[in-house]
mmCIF file with all atom_site columns, C-alpha atoms and ligand atoms in Angstrom:
data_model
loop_
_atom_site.group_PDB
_atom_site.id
_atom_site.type_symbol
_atom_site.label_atom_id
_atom_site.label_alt_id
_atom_site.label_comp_id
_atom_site.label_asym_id
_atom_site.label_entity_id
_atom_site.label_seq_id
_atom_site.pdbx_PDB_ins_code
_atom_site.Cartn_x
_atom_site.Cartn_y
_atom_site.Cartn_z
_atom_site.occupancy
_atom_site.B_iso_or_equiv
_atom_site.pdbx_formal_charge
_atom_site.auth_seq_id
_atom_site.auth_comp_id
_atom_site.auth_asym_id
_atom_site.auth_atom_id
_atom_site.pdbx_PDB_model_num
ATOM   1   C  CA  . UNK V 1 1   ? -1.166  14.540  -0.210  1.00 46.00 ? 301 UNK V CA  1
ATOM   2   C  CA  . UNK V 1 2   ? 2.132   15.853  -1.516  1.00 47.00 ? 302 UNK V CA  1
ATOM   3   C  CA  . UNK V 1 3   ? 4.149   13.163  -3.095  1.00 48.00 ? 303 UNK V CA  1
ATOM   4   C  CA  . UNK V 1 4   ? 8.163   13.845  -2.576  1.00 47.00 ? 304 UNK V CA  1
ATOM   5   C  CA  . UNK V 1 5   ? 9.469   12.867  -5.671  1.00 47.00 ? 305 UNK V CA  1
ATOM   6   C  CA  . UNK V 1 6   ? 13.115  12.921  -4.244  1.00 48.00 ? 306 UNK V CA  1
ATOM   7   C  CA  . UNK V 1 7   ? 12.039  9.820   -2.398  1.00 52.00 ? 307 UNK V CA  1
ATOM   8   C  CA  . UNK V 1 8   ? 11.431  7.689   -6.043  1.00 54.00 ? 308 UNK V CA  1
ATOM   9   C  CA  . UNK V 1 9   ? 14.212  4.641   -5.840  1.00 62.00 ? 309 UNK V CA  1
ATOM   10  C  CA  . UNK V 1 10  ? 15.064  3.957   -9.825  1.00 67.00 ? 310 UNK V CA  1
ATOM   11  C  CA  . UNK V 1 11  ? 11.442  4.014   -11.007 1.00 74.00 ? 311 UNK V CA  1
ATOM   12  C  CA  . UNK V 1 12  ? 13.123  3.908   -14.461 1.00 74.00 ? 312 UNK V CA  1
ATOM   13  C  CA  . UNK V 1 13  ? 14.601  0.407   -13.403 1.00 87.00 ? 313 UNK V CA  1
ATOM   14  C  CA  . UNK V 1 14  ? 11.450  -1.126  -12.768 1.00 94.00 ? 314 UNK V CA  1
ATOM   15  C  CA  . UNK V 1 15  ? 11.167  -3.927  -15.256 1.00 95.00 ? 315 UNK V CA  1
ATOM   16  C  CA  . UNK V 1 16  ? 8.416   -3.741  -17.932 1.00 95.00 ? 316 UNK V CA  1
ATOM   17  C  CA  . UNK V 1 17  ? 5.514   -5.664  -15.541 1.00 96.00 ? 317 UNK V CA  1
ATOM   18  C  CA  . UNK V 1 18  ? 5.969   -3.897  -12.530 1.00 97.00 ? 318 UNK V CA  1
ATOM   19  C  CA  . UNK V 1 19  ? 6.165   -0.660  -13.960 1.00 96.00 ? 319 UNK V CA  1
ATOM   20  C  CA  . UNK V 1 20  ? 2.839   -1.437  -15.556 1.00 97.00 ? 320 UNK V CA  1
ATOM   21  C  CA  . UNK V 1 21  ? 1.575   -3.314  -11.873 1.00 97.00 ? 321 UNK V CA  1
ATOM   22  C  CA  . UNK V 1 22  ? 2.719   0.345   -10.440 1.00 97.00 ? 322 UNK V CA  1
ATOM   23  C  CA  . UNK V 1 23  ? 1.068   2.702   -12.836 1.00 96.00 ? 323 UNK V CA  1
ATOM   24  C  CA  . UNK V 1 24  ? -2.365  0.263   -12.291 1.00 96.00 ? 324 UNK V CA  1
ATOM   25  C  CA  . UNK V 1 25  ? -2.346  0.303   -8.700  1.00 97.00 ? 325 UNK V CA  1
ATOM   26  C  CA  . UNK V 1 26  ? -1.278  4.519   -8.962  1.00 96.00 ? 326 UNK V CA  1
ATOM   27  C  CA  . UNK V 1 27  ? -4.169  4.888   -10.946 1.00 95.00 ? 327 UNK V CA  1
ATOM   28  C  CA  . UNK V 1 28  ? -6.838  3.000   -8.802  1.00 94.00 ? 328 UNK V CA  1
ATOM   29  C  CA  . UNK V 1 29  ? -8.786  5.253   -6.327  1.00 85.00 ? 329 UNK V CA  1
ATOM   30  C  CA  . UNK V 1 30  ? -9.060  2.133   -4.138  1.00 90.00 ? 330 UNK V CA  1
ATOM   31  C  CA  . UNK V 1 31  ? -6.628  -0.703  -2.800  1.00 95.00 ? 331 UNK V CA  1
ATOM   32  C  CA  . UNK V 1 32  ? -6.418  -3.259  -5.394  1.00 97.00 ? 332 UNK V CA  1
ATOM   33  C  CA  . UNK V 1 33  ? -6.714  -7.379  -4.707  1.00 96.00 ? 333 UNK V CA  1
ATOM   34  C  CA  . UNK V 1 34  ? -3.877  -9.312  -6.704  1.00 96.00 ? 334 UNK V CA  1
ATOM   35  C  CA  . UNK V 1 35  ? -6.815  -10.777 -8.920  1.00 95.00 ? 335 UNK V CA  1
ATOM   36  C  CA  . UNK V 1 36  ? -8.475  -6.887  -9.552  1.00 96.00 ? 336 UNK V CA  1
ATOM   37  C  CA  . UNK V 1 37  ? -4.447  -6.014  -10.631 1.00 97.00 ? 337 UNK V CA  1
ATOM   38  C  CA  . UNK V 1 38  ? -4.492  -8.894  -12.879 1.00 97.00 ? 338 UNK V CA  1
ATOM   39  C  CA  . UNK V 1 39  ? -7.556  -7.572  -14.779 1.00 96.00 ? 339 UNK V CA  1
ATOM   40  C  CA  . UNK V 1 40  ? -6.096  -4.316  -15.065 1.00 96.00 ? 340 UNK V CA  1
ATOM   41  C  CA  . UNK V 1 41  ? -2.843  -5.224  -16.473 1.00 96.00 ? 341 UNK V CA  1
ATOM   42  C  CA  . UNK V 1 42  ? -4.416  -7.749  -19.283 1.00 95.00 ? 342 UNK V CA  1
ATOM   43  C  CA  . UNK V 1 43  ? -4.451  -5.028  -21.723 1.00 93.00 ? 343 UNK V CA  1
ATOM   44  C  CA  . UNK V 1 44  ? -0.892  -4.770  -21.495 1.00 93.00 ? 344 UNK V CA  1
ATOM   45  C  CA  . UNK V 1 45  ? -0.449  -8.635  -22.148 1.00 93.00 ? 345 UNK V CA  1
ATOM   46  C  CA  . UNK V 1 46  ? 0.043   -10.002 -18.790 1.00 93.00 ? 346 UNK V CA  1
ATOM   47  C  CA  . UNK V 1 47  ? -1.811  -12.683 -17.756 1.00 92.00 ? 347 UNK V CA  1
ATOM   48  C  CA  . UNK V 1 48  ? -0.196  -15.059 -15.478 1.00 94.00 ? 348 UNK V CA  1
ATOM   49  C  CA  . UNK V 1 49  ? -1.249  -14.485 -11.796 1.00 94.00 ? 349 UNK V CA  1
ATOM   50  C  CA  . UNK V 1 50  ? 2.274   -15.467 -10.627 1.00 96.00 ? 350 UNK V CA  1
ATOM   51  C  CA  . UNK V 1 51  ? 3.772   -12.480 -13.112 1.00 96.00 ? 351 UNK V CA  1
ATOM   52  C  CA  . UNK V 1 52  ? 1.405   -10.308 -10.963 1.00 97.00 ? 352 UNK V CA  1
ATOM   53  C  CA  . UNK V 1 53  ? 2.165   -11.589 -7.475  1.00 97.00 ? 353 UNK V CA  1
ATOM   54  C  CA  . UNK V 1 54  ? 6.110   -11.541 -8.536  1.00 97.00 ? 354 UNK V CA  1
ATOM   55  C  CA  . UNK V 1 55  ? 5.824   -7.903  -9.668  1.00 97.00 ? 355 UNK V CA  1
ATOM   56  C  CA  . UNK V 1 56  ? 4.152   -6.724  -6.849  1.00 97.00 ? 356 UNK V CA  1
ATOM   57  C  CA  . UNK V 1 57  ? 6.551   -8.304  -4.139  1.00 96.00 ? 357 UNK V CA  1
ATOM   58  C  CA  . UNK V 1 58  ? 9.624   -6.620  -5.732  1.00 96.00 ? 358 UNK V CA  1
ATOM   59  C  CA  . UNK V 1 59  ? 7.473   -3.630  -5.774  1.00 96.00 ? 359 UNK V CA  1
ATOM   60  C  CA  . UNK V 1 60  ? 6.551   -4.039  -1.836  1.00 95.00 ? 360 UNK V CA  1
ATOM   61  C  CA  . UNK V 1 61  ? 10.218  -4.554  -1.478  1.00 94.00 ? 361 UNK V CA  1
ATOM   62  C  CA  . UNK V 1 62  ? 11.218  -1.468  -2.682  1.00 94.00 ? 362 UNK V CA  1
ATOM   63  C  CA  . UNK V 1 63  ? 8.935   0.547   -0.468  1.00 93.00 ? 363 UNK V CA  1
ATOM   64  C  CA  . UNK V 1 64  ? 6.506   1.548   -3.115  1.00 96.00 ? 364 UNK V CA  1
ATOM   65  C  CA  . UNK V 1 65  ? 4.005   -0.740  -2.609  1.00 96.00 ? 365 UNK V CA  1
ATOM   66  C  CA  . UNK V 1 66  ? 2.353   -1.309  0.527   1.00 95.00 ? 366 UNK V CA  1
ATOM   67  C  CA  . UNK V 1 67  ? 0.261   -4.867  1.511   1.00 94.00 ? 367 UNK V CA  1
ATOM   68  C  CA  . UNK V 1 68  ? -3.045  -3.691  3.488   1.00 94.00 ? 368 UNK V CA  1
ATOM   69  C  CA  . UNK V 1 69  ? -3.366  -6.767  5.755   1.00 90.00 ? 369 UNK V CA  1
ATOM   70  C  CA  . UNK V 1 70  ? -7.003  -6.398  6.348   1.00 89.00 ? 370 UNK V CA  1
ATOM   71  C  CA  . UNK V 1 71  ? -8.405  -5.881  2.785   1.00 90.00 ? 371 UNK V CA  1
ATOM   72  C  CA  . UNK V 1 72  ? -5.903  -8.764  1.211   1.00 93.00 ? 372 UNK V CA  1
ATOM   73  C  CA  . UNK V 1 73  ? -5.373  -5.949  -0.931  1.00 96.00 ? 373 UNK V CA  1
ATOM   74  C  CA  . UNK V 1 74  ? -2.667  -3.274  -2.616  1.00 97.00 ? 374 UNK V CA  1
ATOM   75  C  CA  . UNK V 1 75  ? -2.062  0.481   -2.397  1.00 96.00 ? 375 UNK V CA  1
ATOM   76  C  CA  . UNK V 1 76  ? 1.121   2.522   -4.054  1.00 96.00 ? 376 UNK V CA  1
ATOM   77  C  CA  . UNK V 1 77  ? 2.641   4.239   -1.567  1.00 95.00 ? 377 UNK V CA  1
ATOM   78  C  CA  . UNK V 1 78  ? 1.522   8.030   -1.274  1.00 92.00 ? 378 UNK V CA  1
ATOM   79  C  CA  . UNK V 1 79  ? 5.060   9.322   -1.052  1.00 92.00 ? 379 UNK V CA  1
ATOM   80  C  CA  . UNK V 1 80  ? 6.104   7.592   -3.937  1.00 93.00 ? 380 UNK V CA  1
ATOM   81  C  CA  . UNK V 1 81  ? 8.610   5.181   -1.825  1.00 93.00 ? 381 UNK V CA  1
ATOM   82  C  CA  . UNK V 1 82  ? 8.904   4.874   1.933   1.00 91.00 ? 382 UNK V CA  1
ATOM   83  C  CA  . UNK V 1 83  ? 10.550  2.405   4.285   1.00 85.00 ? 383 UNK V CA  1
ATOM   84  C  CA  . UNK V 1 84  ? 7.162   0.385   5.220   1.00 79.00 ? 384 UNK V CA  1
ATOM   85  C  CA  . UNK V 1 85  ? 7.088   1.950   8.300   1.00 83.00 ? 385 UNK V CA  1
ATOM   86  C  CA  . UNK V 1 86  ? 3.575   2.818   7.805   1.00 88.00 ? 386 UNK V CA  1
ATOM   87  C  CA  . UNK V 1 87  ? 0.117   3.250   8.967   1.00 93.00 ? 387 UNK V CA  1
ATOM   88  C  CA  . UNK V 1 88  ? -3.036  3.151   6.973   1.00 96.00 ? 388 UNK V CA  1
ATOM   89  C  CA  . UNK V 1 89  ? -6.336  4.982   7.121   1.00 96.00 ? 389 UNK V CA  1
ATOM   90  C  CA  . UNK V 1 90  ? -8.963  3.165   5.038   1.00 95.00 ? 390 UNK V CA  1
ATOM   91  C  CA  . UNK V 1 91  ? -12.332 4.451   4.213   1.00 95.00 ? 391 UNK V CA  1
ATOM   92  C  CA  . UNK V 1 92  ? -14.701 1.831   5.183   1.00 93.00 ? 392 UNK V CA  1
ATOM   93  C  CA  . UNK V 1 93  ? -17.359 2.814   2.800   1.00 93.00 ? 393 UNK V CA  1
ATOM   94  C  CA  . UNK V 1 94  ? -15.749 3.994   -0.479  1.00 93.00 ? 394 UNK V CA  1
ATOM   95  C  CA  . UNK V 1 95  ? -12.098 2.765   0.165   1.00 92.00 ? 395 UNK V CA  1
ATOM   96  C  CA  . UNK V 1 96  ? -10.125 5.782   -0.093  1.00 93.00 ? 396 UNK V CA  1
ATOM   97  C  CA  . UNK V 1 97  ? -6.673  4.762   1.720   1.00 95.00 ? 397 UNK V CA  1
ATOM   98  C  CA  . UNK V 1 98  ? -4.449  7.553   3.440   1.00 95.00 ? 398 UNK V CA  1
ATOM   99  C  CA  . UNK V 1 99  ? -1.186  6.547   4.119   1.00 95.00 ? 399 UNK V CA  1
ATOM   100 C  CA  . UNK V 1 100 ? 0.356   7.716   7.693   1.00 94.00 ? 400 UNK V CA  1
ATOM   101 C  CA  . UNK V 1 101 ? 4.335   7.950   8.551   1.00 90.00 ? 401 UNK V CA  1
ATOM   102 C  CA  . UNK V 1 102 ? 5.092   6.262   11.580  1.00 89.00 ? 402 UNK V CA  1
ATOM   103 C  CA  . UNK V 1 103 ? 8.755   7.637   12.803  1.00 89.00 ? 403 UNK V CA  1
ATOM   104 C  CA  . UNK V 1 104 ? 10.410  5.005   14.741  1.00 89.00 ? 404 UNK V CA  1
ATOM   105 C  CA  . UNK V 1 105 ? 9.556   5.926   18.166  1.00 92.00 ? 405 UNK V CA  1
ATOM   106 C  CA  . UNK V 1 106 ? 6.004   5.509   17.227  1.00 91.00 ? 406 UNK V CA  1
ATOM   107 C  CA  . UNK V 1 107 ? 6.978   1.954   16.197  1.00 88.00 ? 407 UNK V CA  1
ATOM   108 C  CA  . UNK V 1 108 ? 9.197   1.269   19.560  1.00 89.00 ? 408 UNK V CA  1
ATOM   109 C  CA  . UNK V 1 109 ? 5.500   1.992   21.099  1.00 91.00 ? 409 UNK V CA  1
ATOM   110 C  CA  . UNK V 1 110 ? 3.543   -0.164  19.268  1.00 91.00 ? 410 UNK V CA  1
ATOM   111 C  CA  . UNK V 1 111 ? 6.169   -3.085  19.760  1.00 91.00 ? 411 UNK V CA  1
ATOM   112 C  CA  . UNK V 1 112 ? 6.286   -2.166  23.230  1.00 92.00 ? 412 UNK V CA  1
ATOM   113 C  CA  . UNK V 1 113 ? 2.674   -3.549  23.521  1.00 93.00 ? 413 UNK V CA  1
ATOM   114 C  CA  . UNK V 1 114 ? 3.462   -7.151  22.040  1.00 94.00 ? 414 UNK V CA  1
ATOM   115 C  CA  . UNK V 1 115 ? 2.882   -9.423  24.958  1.00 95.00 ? 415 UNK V CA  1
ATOM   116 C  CA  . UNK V 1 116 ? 6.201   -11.887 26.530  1.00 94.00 ? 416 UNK V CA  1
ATOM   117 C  CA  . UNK V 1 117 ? 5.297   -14.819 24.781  1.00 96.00 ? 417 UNK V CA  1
ATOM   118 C  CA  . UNK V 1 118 ? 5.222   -13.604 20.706  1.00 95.00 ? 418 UNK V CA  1
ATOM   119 C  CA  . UNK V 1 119 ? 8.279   -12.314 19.925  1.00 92.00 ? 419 UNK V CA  1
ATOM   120 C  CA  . UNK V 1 120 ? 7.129   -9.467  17.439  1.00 87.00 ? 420 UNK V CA  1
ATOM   121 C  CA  . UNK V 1 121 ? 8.259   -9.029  14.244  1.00 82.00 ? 421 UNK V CA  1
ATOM   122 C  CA  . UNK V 1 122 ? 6.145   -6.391  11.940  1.00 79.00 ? 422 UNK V CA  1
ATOM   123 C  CA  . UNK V 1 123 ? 3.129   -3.445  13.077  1.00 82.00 ? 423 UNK V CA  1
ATOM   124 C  CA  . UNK V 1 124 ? 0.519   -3.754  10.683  1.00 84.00 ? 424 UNK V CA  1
ATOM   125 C  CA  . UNK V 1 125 ? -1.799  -0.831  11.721  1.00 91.00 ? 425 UNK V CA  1
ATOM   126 C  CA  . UNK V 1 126 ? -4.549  -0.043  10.092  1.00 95.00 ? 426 UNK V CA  1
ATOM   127 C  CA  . UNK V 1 127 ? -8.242  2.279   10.749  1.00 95.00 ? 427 UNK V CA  1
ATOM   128 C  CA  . UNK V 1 128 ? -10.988 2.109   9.789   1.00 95.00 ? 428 UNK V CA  1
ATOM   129 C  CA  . UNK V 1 129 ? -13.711 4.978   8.998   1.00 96.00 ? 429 UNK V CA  1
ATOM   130 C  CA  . UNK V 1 130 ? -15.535 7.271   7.354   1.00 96.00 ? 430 UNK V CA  1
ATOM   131 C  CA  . UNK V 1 131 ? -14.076 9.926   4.529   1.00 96.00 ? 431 UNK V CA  1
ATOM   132 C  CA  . UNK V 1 132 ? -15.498 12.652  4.238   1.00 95.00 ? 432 UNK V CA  1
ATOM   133 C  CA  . UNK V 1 133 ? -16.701 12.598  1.067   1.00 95.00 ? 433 UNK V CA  1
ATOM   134 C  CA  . UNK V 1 134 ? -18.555 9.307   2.441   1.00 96.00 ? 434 UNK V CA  1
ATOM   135 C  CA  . UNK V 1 135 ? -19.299 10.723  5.981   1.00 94.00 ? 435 UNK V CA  1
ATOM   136 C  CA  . UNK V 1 136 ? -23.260 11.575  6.303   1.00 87.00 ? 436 UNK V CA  1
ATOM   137 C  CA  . UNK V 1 137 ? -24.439 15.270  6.169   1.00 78.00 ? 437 UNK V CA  1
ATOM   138 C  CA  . UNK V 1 138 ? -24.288 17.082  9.270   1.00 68.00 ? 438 UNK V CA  1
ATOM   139 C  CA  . UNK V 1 139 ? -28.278 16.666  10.821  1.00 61.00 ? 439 UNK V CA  1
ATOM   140 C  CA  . UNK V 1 140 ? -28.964 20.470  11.205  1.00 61.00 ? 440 UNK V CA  1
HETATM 141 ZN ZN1 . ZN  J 2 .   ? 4.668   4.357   1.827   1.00 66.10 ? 257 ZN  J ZN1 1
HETATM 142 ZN ZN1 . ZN  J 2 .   ? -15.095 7.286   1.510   1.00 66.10 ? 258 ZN  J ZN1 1
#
């Protein structure tokens, strides 16, 4: 995965916390839970759940974290930043997460699936599988 450093928004403005939430969840090989985060970040002195939670929504709103819906659980964004408009492939075994661009006709075309009667507001998309460091040895 090449990360395009270009696309970092003032990662020197972070404040103290979020830099440190960011550099956790950067090095985790796996999406983190808020509570996994927490433990992580004790070391350096923060403690408070609600520190965590506020650090990593400012961090979500600047595109460089991203919120997997079905794992209650947080990734930093491969690219460094992005706009959100993303897709996620998530290894079911090991939890390896590979982040996937959606351009905005690719979002049009999910929306364009939302039935009449919810008026839609966000894609969430997100697959499930097999890496292939976790994927079984081809039988022979
Ligand atoms: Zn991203
Ligand atoms: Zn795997």
């Amino acid at each position: 995965m090449t990360v395009a450093r270009h696309h970092v928004p003032n990662e020197r403005k972070l404040s103290r916390n979020q830099g440190h939430v960011l550099s956790c969840l950067r090095k985790a090989k796996a999406p983190l839970s808020a509570y996994a985060i927490l433990d992580r970040v004790r070391v350096a002195g923060i403690s408070h759940p609600p520190t965590v939670y506020r650090a990593l929504n400012d961090l979500i709103q600047l595109g460089m974290v991203h919120r997997l819906e079905s794992r209650a659980a947080f990734v930093a964004c491969d690219h460094g930043s992005c706009n959100g408009k993303a897709a996620f492939a998530i290894c079911r075994e090991c939890g390896k997460v590979v982040e996937i661009s959606l351009n905005d006709k690719d979002e049009r075309r999910l929306l364009a699936l939302t039935p009449e009667e919810i008026a839609a507001e966000q894609v969430t998309l997100e697959i499930a599988g097999l890496c292939e460091a976790c994927r079984p040895a081809k039988a022979t």
